[in-house]
Structures are given as structure tokens and as C-alpha cells.
Amino acid sequence: MKLTNFKITKAILAALAIFFVSGVDANATLIYSNNFEDTVGSEWSVNTTSVTPIGNRHFLGDFSNDSTTLTLSGLSAGLATVSFDVYFIRSWDGDNQAFGPDYFNVAINNSQLLHQSFSNGDLSMQPNASQAAERYTLGYSYYNGLPGYNVTYSNMDSVYHFVLTLPSLSNLMAITFSGKGLQDNYVTGLDGSSYLDESWGLDNVIVDVAPVPEPSGLLMLFTGGAILLILCWRKPFNSARFYLNI
């Protein structure tokens, strides 16, 4: 296969970005990690867990228009990275104005960092639908028996991976995850079970902090960030992971 000069250039830039940014994160200290396979502690404001129908994956949730906050203390100053998986469950409608829009939000220390719509049905209603790490793998279905609509029983779930990077300026970090605009009514499936129309959950939450870089490290971080900005200028989200650098 012959690569165009543009693709080669992108490959080189991506490699350089990884080199520059990874050099800064090499000494990161793990602050928190949880895959929710065991008991969830009081660090979460809501610590209810569920298990996926397929794969028996334990996760935090499920939630609707409510929220849960992870509170961590004893952080040192530096560059914090927060990564996590979100399970979007059943009939999320993305930007659809009739049944949505359906948003997932993340705020850290009361500052909103993420406000994005998602869809499990009509993917044209979500700008970044192709970036799901997984789709229809968790075993959730949606039964649409509303009057005036064709009755369907469809697989509806997706998994997205997020990586948020921001300065850690205090020893306390409160990370709030929430849904907005979701249909939080309960519907009845063909088997008679009752479940939330649209919900979400969290898995594989990891927080680490890298020390404040020396001047040379700051230059590496700036260079890597600039390269990533060039790569993502036209398409801010161009992989199965959402990256947000503050």
C-alpha cells in the first residue's frame, strides 16, 4: 500500500507528539484506580454498582440525569490526568431535537470540562459516533413499543474512553460526572422487566499526577501539545479516545 505524503507527515507528527508528551508523564504518580469489581468506597458520592448482561462487567451506576462525584485529597501540584470509560446505555438520541439532545458532562472542582451529546440509535445525530471504543457489546437492548412507532427490540449500548489532562493546583480534586436531557422514565421490556430509558455508567477510572516539569520538560509538553493541536485542528476527536487538555 502506498502512503501519501500527507499520511506520512501525519504519522511522523503523531510519533513526535507521543515522544514529547510521554517524556513529561514518565514520572506520574498513581492517585486513584477503580474498576468497580469490588466494594466501592465513600470517595464516591453515589456508589451503586451494576453488572452488564454480556461480559459481567461491574461498573458504577447506572445513572440518568443525576450525578456522582469522586472526591480525592492529598494531591500534589503538577499535571493531573483523569481517564475513564463511560457506558452509554439504551436509547441515547444524540443531537436529536425531538427526543434529545442527550448530554454527558464532566466537571472538575466545579469547572465544566466536558459537555457532549451521544447516540446509540441514529448515529447521524452524533458528530463523533465513529469514535466509540465499543458498540453493542454490553448486552443492553431497547424495546420501543410507543404508539405510532414500529415496535423494535434493538441492541443499544456503547463504550467511550476519555482522557482529561489539566493542572493540579490544589490538594483536593472533586470530579463530577452527570447526565443531562435524558429520558429518565422507566420502560417495560418484552420480558416484563423495567429499566431506565436512557442511562450511563462509569468504569476503569484512573487518576494520576505528574510533577511540575522543569523548564526543559515544559518545552517538551508545549511542543507535544502543539503537535497534537495541529493533528486535531480539523477533527478534534479522531480516535476511539476523547482527549481534552486544559
XYZ file of C-alpha atoms in Angstrom:
246
model
C 0.000 0.000 0.000
C 1.354 3.388 -0.978
C 1.105 6.132 1.632
C 0.572 9.692 0.532
C 2.935 12.408 1.729
C 0.128 13.746 3.894
C -0.340 10.413 5.664
C 3.404 10.043 6.169
C 3.547 13.558 7.617
C 0.692 12.763 9.993
C 2.420 9.570 11.099
C 5.657 11.440 11.816
C 3.839 14.204 13.705
C 1.927 11.653 15.778
C 5.148 9.875 16.715
C 6.757 13.174 17.723
C 3.737 14.144 19.803
C 3.857 10.849 21.693
C 7.595 11.290 22.294
C 7.310 14.838 23.649
C 4.228 14.312 25.819
C 5.232 10.904 27.210
C 8.513 12.376 28.363
C 6.606 14.659 30.728
C 4.279 11.926 32.044
C 7.036 9.384 32.727
C 7.144 10.175 36.477
C 3.390 10.340 37.072
C 2.158 9.039 40.442
C -0.997 6.919 40.537
C -3.523 8.617 42.832
C -6.627 6.518 42.280
C -7.757 3.488 40.288
C -11.032 1.572 40.343
C -12.618 -0.979 38.011
C -15.579 -1.446 40.398
C -15.158 -5.204 40.655
C -15.070 -4.872 44.464
C -16.845 -2.747 47.066
C -16.870 0.960 46.228
C -15.740 3.320 48.981
C -17.013 6.605 50.359
C -14.847 8.582 47.933
C -17.874 8.407 45.612
C -20.987 10.419 46.482
C -23.104 7.647 44.933
C -21.513 4.209 44.977
C -24.193 1.946 43.486
C -22.842 -0.627 41.034
C -24.346 -2.761 38.272
C -23.243 -5.655 36.053
C -23.512 -5.745 32.255
C -25.696 -8.513 30.742
C -22.806 -9.591 28.495
C -19.302 -9.921 29.894
C -20.351 -9.497 33.541
C -18.519 -6.187 33.763
C -19.037 -4.404 37.063
C -19.430 -0.646 36.757
C -20.575 2.368 38.759
C -24.210 3.208 38.066
C -26.378 3.194 36.241
C -27.316 6.867 36.323
C -29.661 9.109 34.349
C -29.965 12.892 34.842
C -28.373 12.551 38.253
C -24.680 12.749 39.087
C -21.905 11.188 41.107
C -18.756 12.878 42.408
C -15.339 11.368 43.072
C -13.502 13.346 45.779
C -9.758 12.871 46.191
C -7.447 14.602 48.657
C -3.724 14.787 49.248
C -2.849 15.599 45.644
C 0.437 17.289 44.878
C 0.881 20.145 42.423
C 1.511 19.005 38.878
C -0.230 17.793 35.739
C -3.243 15.590 36.514
C -4.622 13.006 34.087
C -8.122 11.617 34.589
C -9.089 8.655 32.399
C -12.290 6.626 32.458
C -14.730 4.585 30.389
C -18.376 5.572 30.026
C -21.080 3.036 29.236
C -23.918 4.727 27.324
C -26.943 2.502 27.812
C -30.032 2.166 25.603
C -31.790 4.892 23.618
C -29.435 7.874 23.736
C -30.584 10.277 20.993
C -27.535 12.468 20.442
C -28.446 15.870 18.985
C -31.983 14.811 18.043
C -34.215 17.748 18.980
C -37.391 15.663 19.288
C -36.144 13.188 21.914
C -32.874 14.850 22.921
C -30.382 16.290 22.957
C -28.779 13.843 25.392
C -25.600 15.025 27.100
C -22.852 13.564 29.254
C -20.923 16.056 31.390
C -17.745 16.141 33.453
C -16.784 18.934 35.857
C -13.654 19.130 37.991
C -13.721 21.399 41.044
C -16.972 22.915 39.713
C -15.456 23.828 36.319
C -17.132 22.039 33.400
C -14.629 20.294 31.150
C -16.891 18.118 29.019
C -20.400 18.627 27.617
C -21.016 16.226 24.724
C -24.031 14.507 23.176
C -24.072 10.795 22.351
C -26.324 8.470 20.370
C -26.906 4.719 20.370
C -29.600 4.779 17.696
C -29.409 7.179 14.765
C -25.659 7.768 14.566
C -26.169 10.770 12.292
C -27.390 12.561 15.424
C -23.908 12.385 16.972
C -20.897 14.132 15.384
C -18.388 11.693 16.890
C -20.300 8.414 16.678
C -17.468 6.598 14.897
C -15.124 7.099 17.840
C -16.778 4.570 20.156
C -14.278 2.099 21.578
C -17.084 -0.498 21.553
C -20.611 -0.588 20.230
C -23.397 -3.077 21.047
C -21.102 -5.263 23.175
C -22.612 -4.879 26.665
C -25.876 -6.733 26.056
C -28.369 -3.918 26.605
C -31.490 -3.750 24.447
C -34.292 -1.266 23.997
C -37.912 -2.167 23.341
C -39.801 0.590 21.542
C -43.484 -0.080 21.979
C -44.691 3.520 21.894
C -47.967 4.125 19.994
C -47.375 5.306 16.453
C -43.910 3.766 16.179
C -42.754 0.487 14.730
C -42.126 -1.901 17.591
C -38.458 -2.789 17.692
C -36.162 -4.601 20.097
C -32.665 -3.394 19.297
C -29.201 -3.641 20.804
C -28.333 -0.205 22.159
C -25.130 0.460 24.070
C -21.660 1.873 23.501
C -18.385 2.398 25.352
C -16.227 5.519 25.078
C -12.820 6.113 26.624
C -11.941 9.588 27.876
C -8.613 11.129 28.882
C -8.702 14.582 30.517
C -5.449 16.371 31.345
C -5.315 19.516 33.463
C -3.128 21.275 36.051
C -3.480 20.050 39.634
C -3.419 23.312 41.583
C -4.696 22.146 44.988
C -4.560 19.058 47.187
C -8.279 18.409 46.647
C -9.974 17.253 43.446
C -13.720 16.749 43.042
C -14.700 15.126 39.727
C -18.427 15.250 38.966
C -19.978 13.080 36.250
C -23.566 13.771 35.186
C -26.210 13.284 32.522
C -28.486 15.985 31.132
C -31.566 15.910 28.916
C -32.047 12.150 29.275
C -35.435 10.472 29.271
C -35.366 9.175 32.829
C -38.665 7.302 32.689
C -38.804 3.564 33.166
C -39.929 1.392 30.255
C -41.021 -2.233 30.196
C -39.222 -4.760 28.013
C -40.658 -7.777 26.235
C -39.694 -9.921 29.221
C -41.667 -7.669 31.560
C -38.589 -6.139 33.177
C -38.482 -2.426 33.972
C -35.443 -0.296 33.184
C -34.352 3.279 32.541
C -34.978 4.516 29.007
C -31.551 6.231 28.831
C -28.741 5.785 31.331
C -24.972 5.655 31.743
C -22.257 4.198 33.953
C -18.542 4.523 34.698
C -15.709 2.013 34.597
C -11.904 1.917 34.806
C -11.478 5.302 36.484
C -7.801 6.270 36.864
C -6.266 9.481 38.216
C -2.548 10.231 38.249
C -0.435 13.335 38.761
C 2.913 14.114 37.152
C 5.287 16.544 38.902
C 5.547 20.111 37.667
C 8.017 19.856 34.765
C 11.391 21.563 34.753
C 11.786 24.264 32.061
C 13.006 21.663 29.570
C 10.004 19.486 30.415
C 7.658 22.401 29.906
C 9.144 22.914 26.463
C 8.585 19.228 25.650
C 4.986 19.433 26.888
C 4.313 22.597 24.877
C 5.851 21.070 21.751
C 3.857 17.869 22.104
C 0.658 19.800 22.753
C 1.263 21.991 19.702
C 1.745 18.925 17.505
C -1.442 17.331 18.842
C -3.290 20.580 18.157
C -2.086 20.500 14.541
C -3.208 16.882 14.149
C -6.628 17.553 15.655
C -7.300 21.006 14.191
C -9.838 19.805 11.597
C -11.163 16.826 13.572
C -10.932 17.403 17.341
C -11.783 13.779 18.130
C -10.069 11.443 15.681
C -9.799 8.146 17.527
C -11.723 5.893 19.905
C -10.499 8.091 22.757
C -11.557 11.602 23.617
C -8.622 13.750 24.727
C -9.057 17.089 26.444
C -6.081 19.125 27.572
C -6.710 22.189 29.728
